[in-house]
Amino acid sequence: MGELEIEKHTQFITSIEKKKDFDSMVMEHLRMSGAYWGLTALDLMGKLDAVDREEVVSWVLQCQHDRGGFSGNIGHDPHILYTLSAVQILALLDKLDAIDADKISAYIEGLQQEDGSFAGDEWGEIDTRFSYCAVCCLSILRRLDKIDVGKAISYVASCKNFDGGFGCTPGGESHSGQIFCCVSALAISGALTHVDRDLLGWWLCERQVKSGGLNGRPEKLADVCYSWWVLSSLTIIDRVHWIDKEKLKTFILDCQDKEHGGISDRPDDAVDVFHTFFGIAGLSLLEYPGLKPLDPAYALPVHVVDRLIFGQPHKQQP
Amino acid sequence: MSSSEDDEEEVRVPLSQRQEWSDVEPIPQDDGPDPVVSIAYTDEFRETMDYFRAVFAADERSTRALELTAEVIDLNAGNYTVWHFRRLILESLQSDLQEEIKFIELVANKATYKNYQIWHHRRWVAEKLGTIATTSELQFTQKVLCLDAKNYHAWSHRQWALQALGGWENELEYCRELLEVDIFNNSAWNQRYFVITKSPFLGGLQAMRDSEVSFCTNAITKNPDNESPWRYLRGLYKGNNEAFVNDPAISKVCICVLEKNRNCVFALSLLLDLLCYGFQPTPDLNRILSTWGFSGSDQKYANFVCLILEKVDPMRARYWIWRRDSLPSHIC
C-alpha cells in the first residue's frame, strides 16, 4: 500500500488553473464548488496557506447576488448548491463576518416549498440535495429558525425507502449521495430518529465490493466519491466499523496519480479536483495519519465546525 | 472522405464575423482573482460566452438570442444560467414547446443523459405542455433507460411524469420487461415497489403482496446472489414481521437456496432475520446447519447463523458480530 502524496496533491489542486482542457471548461459554472473542494482538501492536508485567502474571499463575494444567493461563478445565476459552497468556503477561511447572513437566510427561506422541500433556485427543481444545502447553510449561519425545520424534516423523512436508504424525492431509488444529504440534514436538525440506523447501516456496508471500494447503489462500480458519501453517512449513524476500513484505505490510495498528484474515481483513471477532495475526505474519516479530522455532516474540518458551534457567541442572544 | 454537409458543420463562423451580430458589443469574462480554480477556455468558448453575456445583460429575448443559447448549450450543457435565460426567452416569444422537446433530445443525445440541467428543462417544458406530454415523456425516459437502465435522472423524471401526468397502466409490465433483461437492475426493482405502492390501479401493497412474493421468490431462486429481490421481499412485509415470518413462501425460498449453496450470504441473513422474528426451525434447516457442524443442543440457531456469516462474509464481519451480540434472548 502506498502513502498519501500530500505534496503532489497540494501541487495538483493549486495548479488546476494552468490546465487547458474540456474539464476545465465545463467547470466554469460550478467554480464555487470546485473552490470548496480544493480549499477543504488543502486544509485537511494542512496546506491552506498555499492560497491567498483574501483573493479567494474577494472572488466569492463577487458571486453574491442582490437576492442573497451565490452563483457558481461571476455572471451566473444564484443557486442553493453554490450558496452552500460559498458559505462553507467563508466558514473555512473564518470570514463569515464579510457577508450579510440575514440576506442569505432570506434567499434560502424563499426556496422552501409548502411541503417542506427546497427548490434549488427560482426555477423550482426539487431534490433532497437542496434540503441538505438549506439546513447545512442556515446552521452554519446560525439561522435555522428562519425556515420551517419541522416540515423540512418530514419531507426528508418521506423520501425514506423500504431498504432504509433515501432518494431524491419520495419513491426515488436509494442512492449513497442522496443518503448523505438526507442523513446529514436530519443530523444537523436533530432528527436522526427518522433514520433506521441498523437497516441503513447494513445497506451502506453492503456497498463495499471485493476491491475494497464502495459503490453508490447495488450492482454499480466502486468509485472514490462514495468513500465520502457512504463513509460520512456511516460515521453519522455510528456504524463505520461495519466495513473493512483497511481495504477501503488501500482502494483510495490506489486511485492516486503518484506522478502528477490528484485522485481519480477508480485506479488508473484521470484525476480531477472532485475525486481528489472525496478521496482525501474519505481518508480523513478513516483517521489517516497526518490529515485533520472532518465533520461528516457539515463536510467541513472539525476545527472549523468547533469554531462555528462553540467559538462564537450566538448573535441573537444579548 | 466527408460530404459538403459535414464540412459546413465543422466550419464555424465566429460571431464577430456574423452580420446579424454586428450591433452587439461582447462582454468578456471577469474571472476575478482566485488561485484555486481558475479556468482556461478555448477561443470559441470564450467568444460565444462573451456574446451570451452581452444579450443576457441586455435581457434581449429575441430569436437570435434563443439561437445563441443553443450554441452555448452545445459548448457546455451544464451551464444552468443559459438554460434559465432560454426559458425566459421561450416564455417571452411564446415558442412552440413541441419544437423545444425535439431540441432537448438533440442536446441530450450529444451531451449526456446525466446532466441535471437538461432534465430540469425537460420537466419545465413537459409541465407546460400538460397531459398531452404523457406519452412523449414515458417514451423519452424509456429510450434513455434502454441505453442506461439505471440512469437516476431518467427514473426520477419518469416517476414525476407518472404522478403529474399519468400513464400508470403499463408500468408494472414495463418493470417486468426491464427485469427480464437484467434481473440485477436495482432501479427497476425500486420502480416496481413505487408502482405497487403508488399506482391508482393496483390496490396497494397488501393487495399486491401474494403475487409480488411469488415474482420475487422466483427471481431469487434463479439468481440467489442478487441483493435487490432479497431487500424487496423484506419491503413487501415492511412493518409486519409477524406476517413475514408466517408466510411459508419466505422460509421456503431461504431453505431452497441454502440447500444448493449453503454459503449464500443473502439467504443466511434472511434466515437470521426470520429466526429473530420467531421462526421455528424445521428438519430441513437442521439438516443444512448440521453440514456446518451444528448439533442444536448447546447453542442457539441464530447465534450459529451469525458465526457462519462472520466466516463467509469477512468484509462485514463486524456487522455480523454486532448482530450476534444483539440477539434477543427469547429466540431460537
XYZ file of C-alpha atoms in Angstrom:
650
model
C 0.000 0.000 0.000
C 1.340 3.411 -0.979
C 1.205 6.568 1.075
C -0.881 9.690 0.603
C 1.102 12.017 -1.656
C 0.280 15.216 0.210
C 2.826 17.443 -1.578
C 1.783 16.223 -5.034
C -1.924 16.673 -4.305
C -1.315 20.184 -2.998
C 0.529 20.972 -6.191
C -2.260 19.452 -8.292
C -5.006 21.465 -6.582
C -3.174 24.790 -6.734
C -2.151 24.319 -10.362
C -5.564 23.459 -11.847
C -5.691 26.944 -13.366
C -2.853 26.105 -15.750
C -4.720 23.254 -17.347
C -6.378 23.834 -20.667
C -8.876 21.143 -21.434
C -12.557 20.365 -21.667
C -12.808 19.510 -17.990
C -11.692 22.998 -17.027
C -14.241 24.481 -19.405
C -17.221 22.628 -18.011
C -16.073 23.600 -14.524
C -16.754 27.248 -15.310
C -20.312 27.375 -13.992
C -19.542 25.351 -10.852
C -16.280 27.023 -9.993
C -17.615 27.790 -6.500
C -17.936 24.089 -5.716
C -14.537 23.444 -7.305
C -13.045 26.051 -4.995
C -14.768 24.496 -1.967
C -13.469 21.005 -2.843
C -9.946 22.270 -3.457
C -9.718 24.502 -0.385
C -11.197 21.947 2.013
C -8.837 19.264 0.700
C -5.912 21.652 1.199
C -6.975 22.413 4.766
C -7.329 18.714 5.619
C -3.729 18.266 4.464
C -2.640 21.344 6.445
C -1.823 23.217 3.243
C -4.348 26.039 3.192
C -1.504 28.555 3.283
C -0.760 27.647 -0.339
C -3.565 30.037 -1.378
C -4.143 33.734 -0.857
C -7.212 33.852 1.406
C -8.020 37.498 0.695
C -8.151 36.854 -3.023
C -10.480 33.887 -2.577
C -12.818 35.852 -0.303
C -12.927 38.763 -2.716
C -13.895 36.449 -5.600
C -16.530 34.626 -3.513
C -18.127 37.933 -2.550
C -18.333 38.945 -6.199
C -20.511 35.886 -6.812
C -23.202 37.024 -4.384
C -26.404 38.391 -5.869
C -28.759 41.083 -4.621
C -31.276 38.395 -3.727
C -28.750 36.903 -1.288
C -27.783 33.686 -3.082
C -24.404 32.902 -4.641
C -23.709 31.709 -8.166
C -21.161 29.160 -9.357
C -19.076 31.948 -10.885
C -19.203 35.666 -11.579
C -22.013 36.483 -14.001
C -24.052 33.321 -13.425
C -27.388 32.928 -11.668
C -27.601 32.150 -7.953
C -28.276 28.566 -6.887
C -28.541 26.912 -3.483
C -25.691 24.475 -4.329
C -23.214 27.313 -4.812
C -24.671 29.287 -1.922
C -23.725 26.418 0.384
C -20.270 26.097 -1.219
C -19.699 29.851 -0.768
C -20.778 29.780 2.884
C -18.609 26.690 3.504
C -15.599 28.454 1.952
C -16.145 31.552 4.076
C -16.580 29.397 7.192
C -13.379 27.534 6.345
C -11.496 30.817 5.962
C -13.133 32.308 9.079
C -14.612 35.137 7.036
C -18.324 34.732 7.712
C -18.401 38.288 9.041
C -17.785 39.504 5.486
C -21.333 38.580 4.428
C -24.848 39.591 5.358
C -26.183 36.353 6.870
C -29.748 37.628 7.045
C -29.802 38.217 3.316
C -28.602 34.684 2.567
C -31.128 33.285 5.030
C -33.940 35.189 3.330
C -32.856 33.719 -0.044
C -32.935 30.165 1.353
C -36.198 30.771 3.192
C -37.736 31.795 -0.135
C -36.805 28.429 -1.667
C -38.750 26.330 0.856
C -41.956 24.852 -0.536
C -45.294 24.222 1.120
C -44.464 20.510 1.658
C -41.192 21.381 3.384
C -38.935 20.540 0.435
C -36.499 23.002 -1.141
C -36.078 24.184 -4.691
C -32.536 24.652 -5.990
C -33.320 28.077 -7.392
C -36.206 30.161 -8.650
C -36.908 27.569 -11.377
C -38.146 25.105 -8.854
C -36.251 21.836 -9.250
C -36.928 19.818 -6.066
C -34.388 17.395 -4.620
C -33.320 16.297 -1.131
C -29.848 17.576 -2.072
C -31.305 21.053 -1.710
C -32.846 20.218 1.679
C -29.320 19.446 2.852
C -27.919 22.643 1.341
C -30.584 24.716 3.093
C -30.233 23.107 6.512
C -26.420 22.985 6.448
C -26.081 26.567 5.226
C -28.524 28.024 7.746
C -26.976 26.036 10.568
C -23.526 27.440 9.715
C -25.088 30.911 9.716
C -26.965 30.141 12.972
C -30.239 30.978 11.301
C -32.041 27.591 11.237
C -35.064 29.277 12.810
C -35.673 31.139 9.545
C -37.202 28.068 7.889
C -39.876 25.589 8.935
C -37.474 22.929 10.212
C -40.302 20.555 11.166
C -41.618 20.499 7.616
C -38.111 20.226 6.188
C -37.538 17.151 8.357
C -40.822 15.491 7.416
C -40.129 15.983 3.697
C -36.709 14.335 4.023
C -38.271 11.536 6.090
C -40.883 10.994 3.353
C -38.031 10.110 0.962
C -37.017 7.105 3.074
C -37.287 3.757 1.278
C -38.037 0.198 2.358
C -34.314 -0.607 2.289
C -33.582 2.107 4.854
C -31.986 4.432 2.279
C -33.188 7.714 0.847
C -33.865 9.058 -2.652
C -34.121 12.487 -4.280
C -37.923 12.674 -3.978
C -40.497 10.329 -2.358
C -40.202 6.938 -4.102
C -36.813 7.717 -5.683
C -34.245 4.900 -5.555
C -31.864 4.817 -2.613
C -28.523 6.294 -3.624
C -25.493 6.862 -1.406
C -25.198 10.542 -2.413
C -28.827 11.246 -1.569
C -28.442 9.257 1.655
C -25.575 11.521 2.710
C -27.763 14.583 2.057
C -30.773 13.221 3.926
C -28.905 11.747 6.884
C -26.790 14.897 7.285
C -29.823 17.173 7.055
C -31.561 15.085 9.712
C -28.410 15.026 11.876
C -27.973 18.803 11.719
C -31.627 19.383 12.560
C -31.534 16.886 15.440
C -33.923 14.430 13.813
C -31.876 11.254 13.423
C -34.754 9.313 14.975
C -36.149 9.201 11.429
C -33.195 7.042 10.368
C -33.362 3.288 10.842
C -29.673 3.094 11.718
C -29.316 -0.681 11.666
C -31.181 -1.243 8.414
C -29.471 1.692 6.683
C -26.110 0.726 8.200
C -26.347 -2.739 6.699
C -27.371 -1.334 3.281
C -24.409 1.057 3.423
C -21.878 -1.598 4.401
C -23.175 -3.821 1.580
C -21.841 -1.083 -0.709
C -18.288 -2.314 -0.127
C -17.204 -4.540 -3.005
C -14.369 -7.034 -3.381
C -11.821 -4.372 -4.400
C -12.444 -2.688 -1.042
C -14.021 0.364 -2.710
C -17.604 1.483 -2.196
C -20.379 1.816 -4.756
C -23.412 4.113 -4.714
C -26.120 1.537 -5.451
C -26.324 -2.265 -5.749
C -24.504 -3.722 -8.779
C -22.718 -0.447 -9.612
C -18.974 0.070 -9.855
C -16.952 1.286 -6.895
C -15.964 4.964 -7.089
C -13.792 7.077 -4.762
C -16.562 9.673 -4.341
C -18.616 7.105 -2.436
C -15.794 6.862 0.071
C -17.209 10.179 1.174
C -20.965 9.707 0.697
C -21.094 6.243 2.294
C -18.448 6.785 4.965
C -19.873 10.098 6.161
C -23.342 8.541 6.457
C -21.943 5.526 8.322
C -19.998 7.865 10.615
C -23.082 9.937 11.430
C -25.102 6.847 12.361
C -22.079 5.418 14.203
C -21.715 2.279 12.080
C -18.420 2.910 10.258
C -16.770 -0.075 11.937
C -19.114 -2.375 9.990
C -16.983 -2.089 6.851
C -13.409 -3.173 6.194
C -11.596 0.136 6.690
C -8.141 -1.102 5.711
C -9.342 -2.404 2.342
C -11.087 0.893 1.623
C -7.959 2.855 2.561
C -5.945 0.790 0.102
C -8.532 1.334 -2.649
C -8.430 5.134 -2.234
C -4.625 5.247 -2.149
C -4.523 3.117 -5.311
C -6.543 5.831 -7.100
C -3.777 8.428 -6.683
C -1.780 9.769 -9.597
C 1.538 9.347 -7.855
C 3.430 11.255 -10.501
C 1.360 14.412 -11.005
C -0.921 14.398 -7.963
C -4.701 14.190 -7.777
C -7.088 11.278 -7.165
C -9.403 9.580 -9.682
C -12.685 7.655 -9.398
C -11.013 4.260 -9.905
C -7.415 3.090 -10.199
C -5.685 4.326 -13.395
C -8.465 6.768 -14.440
C -7.957 10.509 -14.994
C -7.799 12.615 -11.828
C -9.951 15.654 -11.012
C -10.468 18.020 -8.067
C -13.850 16.456 -7.168
C -12.413 12.980 -6.600
C -9.262 14.422 -5.043
C -11.402 16.047 -2.366
C -13.588 12.979 -1.804
C -10.583 10.684 -1.591
C -8.837 12.863 0.976
C -12.125 13.399 2.845
C -12.651 9.634 2.977
C -9.129 9.070 4.277
C -9.729 11.735 6.919
C -12.838 9.881 8.128
C -10.696 6.734 8.197
C -8.327 8.631 10.511
C -5.415 8.539 8.091
C -2.325 9.888 9.882
C -1.432 13.491 9.093
C -4.903 14.540 7.966
C -7.149 16.820 10.009
C -10.489 15.294 11.061
C -13.556 16.178 9.007
C -17.090 16.687 10.305
C -19.279 14.179 8.427
C -22.467 16.276 8.380
C -21.141 19.770 7.684
C -18.418 18.464 5.323
C -16.021 20.916 6.951
C -12.930 20.267 9.069
C -13.855 19.604 12.713
C -11.841 22.608 13.910
C -13.996 24.847 11.707
C -17.251 23.342 12.989
C -15.982 23.676 16.571
C -15.306 27.345 15.899
C -18.774 27.781 14.406
C -20.644 25.982 17.150
C -18.573 26.745 20.225
C -16.272 29.592 19.286
C -18.721 32.410 18.639
C -21.465 33.726 20.852
C -24.931 33.313 19.368
C -25.579 36.605 17.624
C -29.240 36.691 18.531
C -28.534 36.363 22.226
C -27.898 39.508 24.273
C -13.979 11.484 -47.332
C -16.557 13.858 -45.960
C -19.701 15.293 -47.515
C -20.158 19.012 -48.005
C -22.737 18.947 -45.219
C -20.154 17.663 -42.770
C -17.762 20.403 -43.849
C -20.361 23.051 -43.211
C -20.832 21.755 -39.722
C -17.167 21.808 -38.970
C -16.502 25.357 -40.163
C -17.913 27.655 -37.565
C -18.164 31.317 -38.441
C -17.042 33.359 -35.440
C -19.844 35.522 -34.032
C -17.698 38.617 -34.573
C -17.835 37.932 -38.314
C -21.576 37.366 -38.499
C -23.626 40.234 -39.903
C -26.563 39.714 -37.582
C -24.374 40.158 -34.503
C -22.537 43.305 -35.676
C -24.583 45.571 -33.369
C -23.605 43.668 -30.212
C -20.605 44.531 -28.062
C -19.360 41.299 -26.413
C -18.692 41.344 -22.649
C -15.532 39.479 -21.618
C -15.429 37.165 -18.574
C -14.267 38.608 -15.294
C -12.691 35.613 -13.597
C -11.781 37.613 -10.546
C -8.667 36.878 -8.580
C -8.586 33.270 -7.476
C -5.614 30.987 -7.432
C -7.636 27.883 -6.527
C -9.788 27.059 -9.510
C -9.406 29.342 -12.473
C -10.230 28.192 -15.925
C -8.621 28.126 -19.324
C -11.065 28.489 -22.216
C -10.891 27.788 -25.917
C -11.343 30.763 -28.276
C -14.717 29.527 -29.474
C -15.978 29.046 -25.944
C -14.690 32.437 -24.860
C -16.248 34.274 -27.798
C -19.647 32.571 -27.526
C -19.801 33.279 -23.803
C -18.791 36.912 -24.377
C -21.732 37.403 -26.746
C -24.032 35.485 -24.441
C -23.074 37.776 -21.563
C -23.992 40.758 -23.748
C -27.501 39.538 -24.658
C -28.029 38.310 -21.103
C -27.046 41.701 -19.668
C -29.353 43.446 -22.151
C -32.103 40.891 -21.351
C -32.607 40.510 -25.085
C -35.397 37.961 -25.615
C -35.178 37.503 -29.360
C -34.952 34.680 -31.851
C -31.243 35.267 -32.332
C -30.730 35.204 -28.551
C -32.588 31.885 -28.439
C -30.272 30.528 -31.135
C -27.250 31.811 -29.242
C -28.345 29.946 -26.096
C -28.385 26.788 -28.238
C -24.758 27.467 -29.232
C -23.722 27.976 -25.614
C -25.568 24.822 -24.552
C -23.784 22.974 -27.336
C -20.459 24.014 -25.796
C -21.470 23.355 -22.202
C -24.858 21.819 -21.468
C -24.207 22.124 -17.742
C -24.347 25.926 -17.720
C -27.563 26.451 -15.763
C -27.712 30.212 -16.316
C -28.028 29.700 -20.068
C -30.915 27.273 -19.562
C -32.610 29.780 -17.249
C -32.303 32.503 -19.834
C -33.535 30.173 -22.541
C -36.728 29.566 -20.555
C -37.291 33.299 -20.192
C -36.915 33.718 -23.952
C -39.233 30.764 -24.690
C -41.855 32.352 -22.451
C -41.464 35.800 -23.985
C -41.575 34.545 -27.561
C -44.321 32.036 -26.741
C -42.321 29.478 -28.673
C -43.657 26.116 -29.823
C -42.740 23.804 -26.956
C -43.046 20.667 -29.086
C -40.053 22.049 -31.005
C -38.294 22.551 -27.687
C -38.838 18.873 -26.850
C -37.018 17.981 -30.109
C -34.203 20.391 -29.248
C -33.770 18.773 -25.823
C -33.470 15.325 -27.402
C -30.750 16.577 -29.736
C -28.819 18.126 -26.851
C -29.282 15.096 -24.618
C -28.055 12.809 -27.384
C -24.931 14.862 -27.845
C -24.171 15.802 -24.246
C -25.044 13.325 -21.545
C -28.186 11.929 -20.028
C -26.629 12.542 -16.641
C -26.910 16.304 -16.904
C -29.200 17.867 -14.265
C -29.988 20.955 -16.365
C -31.311 19.017 -19.353
C -33.707 17.007 -17.214
C -34.880 20.014 -15.290
C -35.524 21.878 -18.532
C -37.383 18.899 -19.917
C -39.622 18.793 -16.867
C -40.356 22.512 -17.190
C -41.412 22.027 -20.809
C -43.495 18.908 -20.068
C -45.175 20.645 -17.152
C -46.195 23.479 -19.500
C -47.476 21.032 -22.108
C -49.519 19.098 -19.529
C -51.101 15.687 -20.109
C -50.510 15.822 -23.874
C -46.867 15.176 -22.936
C -47.598 11.939 -21.050
C -46.671 9.610 -23.906
C -43.654 11.619 -25.031
C -42.203 11.684 -21.506
C -42.705 7.964 -20.924
C -41.221 7.187 -24.343
C -38.275 9.517 -23.852
C -37.354 8.042 -20.479
C -37.816 4.564 -21.918
C -35.360 5.433 -24.679
C -32.793 6.726 -22.208
C -33.283 3.694 -19.962
C -32.661 1.477 -22.963
C -29.157 2.958 -23.129
C -28.584 3.166 -19.395
C -31.166 1.249 -17.386
C -30.007 2.749 -14.085
C -29.956 6.425 -15.102
C -31.070 8.193 -11.932
C -32.369 11.290 -13.730
C -34.485 9.284 -16.153
C -36.094 7.327 -13.323
C -36.724 10.466 -11.372
C -38.303 12.127 -14.417
C -40.417 9.062 -15.117
C -41.726 8.944 -11.542
C -42.569 12.620 -11.782
C -44.347 12.124 -15.140
C -46.434 9.220 -13.810
C -47.533 11.217 -10.794
C -48.052 14.536 -12.567
C -49.281 13.417 -15.986
C -50.456 9.807 -15.552
C -49.753 6.774 -17.708
C -49.602 4.136 -14.946
C -51.462 1.478 -16.926
C -48.461 -0.424 -18.310
C -45.863 0.493 -15.728
C -45.789 -2.828 -13.863
C -45.386 -4.628 -17.177
C -42.562 -2.223 -18.087
C -40.780 -3.087 -14.831
C -41.203 -6.771 -15.614
C -39.671 -6.303 -19.071
C -36.665 -4.445 -17.652
C -36.131 -7.110 -15.026
C -36.347 -9.754 -17.706
C -33.456 -8.022 -19.485
C -31.464 -7.573 -16.284
C -32.755 -9.080 -13.065
C -29.932 -7.303 -11.187
C -31.287 -3.853 -12.076
C -31.955 -2.308 -8.663
C -33.575 0.763 -10.243
C -36.225 -1.422 -11.878
C -36.875 -3.168 -8.562
C -37.269 0.230 -6.933
C -39.668 1.310 -9.679
C -41.628 -1.880 -9.161
C -42.042 -1.031 -5.492
C -43.029 2.503 -6.483
C -45.708 1.146 -8.812
C -47.237 -1.385 -6.433
C -47.399 1.172 -3.623
C -48.465 4.234 -5.631
C -50.329 3.159 -8.749
C -54.014 4.132 -8.600
C -54.911 0.915 -10.467
C -53.337 -1.866 -8.398
C -54.940 -1.566 -4.975
C -51.778 -1.020 -2.933
C -49.130 -3.111 -1.212
C -51.413 -5.546 0.610
C -53.476 -6.338 -2.472
C -50.287 -6.982 -4.446
C -48.371 -8.885 -1.787
C -49.014 -12.503 -2.731
C -48.299 -12.077 -6.426
C -45.230 -9.966 -5.650
C -43.859 -12.520 -3.196
C -44.212 -15.104 -5.923
C -42.480 -12.905 -8.546
C -39.725 -12.085 -6.089
C -39.046 -15.617 -4.845
C -38.841 -16.788 -8.467
C -36.222 -14.136 -9.129
C -34.288 -15.189 -6.039
C -34.356 -18.846 -6.993
C -32.880 -18.036 -10.407
C -30.162 -15.693 -9.049
C -29.615 -16.061 -5.306
C -26.657 -13.643 -5.355
C -28.872 -10.744 -6.389
C -29.148 -8.271 -3.497
C -32.236 -6.435 -4.810
C -35.017 -9.075 -4.566
C -33.897 -10.084 -1.063
C -34.432 -6.487 0.052
C -37.633 -6.195 -1.969
C -39.021 -9.252 -0.206
C -38.492 -7.565 3.176
C -40.053 -4.401 1.754
C -43.240 -6.300 0.906
C -43.673 -7.021 4.613
C -42.381 -3.698 5.919
C -43.547 -3.172 9.482
C -45.313 -6.536 9.658
C -42.752 -9.036 10.931
C -45.365 -11.474 12.148
C -46.916 -11.888 8.692
C -43.402 -12.067 7.253
C -42.343 -14.962 9.425
C -45.683 -16.732 8.965
C -45.600 -16.647 5.155
C -44.315 -20.144 4.241
C -43.074 -18.852 0.859
C -40.410 -16.751 2.610
C -38.777 -19.511 4.662
C -39.171 -21.872 1.720
C -37.097 -19.747 -0.660
C -34.493 -19.317 2.035
C -34.141 -23.045 2.664
C -34.220 -23.878 -1.074
C -31.349 -21.518 -1.790
C -29.302 -22.763 1.147
C -29.763 -26.351 0.043
C -27.992 -25.515 -3.202
C -25.485 -23.068 -1.736
C -25.032 -23.095 1.998
C -22.668 -20.055 1.754
C -25.243 -17.647 0.297
C -24.930 -14.509 2.435
C -28.335 -13.093 1.488
C -30.149 -16.338 2.320
C -28.283 -16.690 5.602
C -29.068 -13.116 6.532
C -32.768 -13.603 5.749
C -32.719 -16.767 7.821
C -31.212 -14.765 10.676
C -33.991 -12.172 10.396
C -36.640 -14.896 10.364
C -35.156 -16.501 13.486
C -35.089 -13.092 15.179
C -38.784 -12.636 14.356
C -39.680 -16.001 15.902
C -39.293 -18.532 13.094
C -39.368 -22.112 14.399
C -36.619 -24.373 12.971
C -37.644 -27.179 10.648
C -35.966 -30.551 9.913
C -34.700 -29.069 6.591
C -32.993 -26.266 8.449
C -31.445 -28.688 10.927
C -30.066 -30.719 8.066
C -28.480 -27.668 6.391
C -26.975 -26.335 9.592
C -25.650 -29.772 10.522
C -23.385 -29.593 7.467
C -21.729 -26.651 9.269
C -21.373 -28.770 12.413
C -24.462 -27.545 14.249
C -25.779 -30.030 16.801
C -28.679 -27.993 18.131
C -28.087 -28.945 21.713
C -25.560 -26.496 23.070
C -26.267 -23.242 21.256
C -28.914 -21.113 19.626
C -29.736 -21.311 15.930
C -29.482 -17.553 15.416
C -26.146 -17.402 17.167
C -24.825 -20.170 14.948
C -26.051 -18.464 11.770
C -24.202 -15.318 12.828
C -20.989 -17.328 13.238
C -21.402 -18.716 9.715
C -21.954 -15.204 8.347
C -18.811 -13.923 10.069
C -16.904 -16.645 8.255
C -18.464 -16.370 4.765
C -18.664 -12.542 4.699
C -15.397 -11.445 6.335
C -15.534 -7.891 4.931
C -18.623 -7.222 7.055
C -17.608 -9.495 9.941
C -18.049 -6.743 12.483
C -21.654 -6.218 11.365
C -22.401 -9.915 11.911
C -20.611 -9.869 15.270
C -22.827 -6.965 16.252
C -25.887 -8.914 15.124
C -24.736 -11.854 17.272
C -24.130 -9.614 20.284
C -27.562 -8.045 19.988
C -29.660 -11.191 19.520
C -32.869 -11.108 21.541
C -32.778 -13.573 24.435
C -36.122 -15.303 23.769
C -35.366 -16.597 20.258
C -34.202 -19.970 18.999
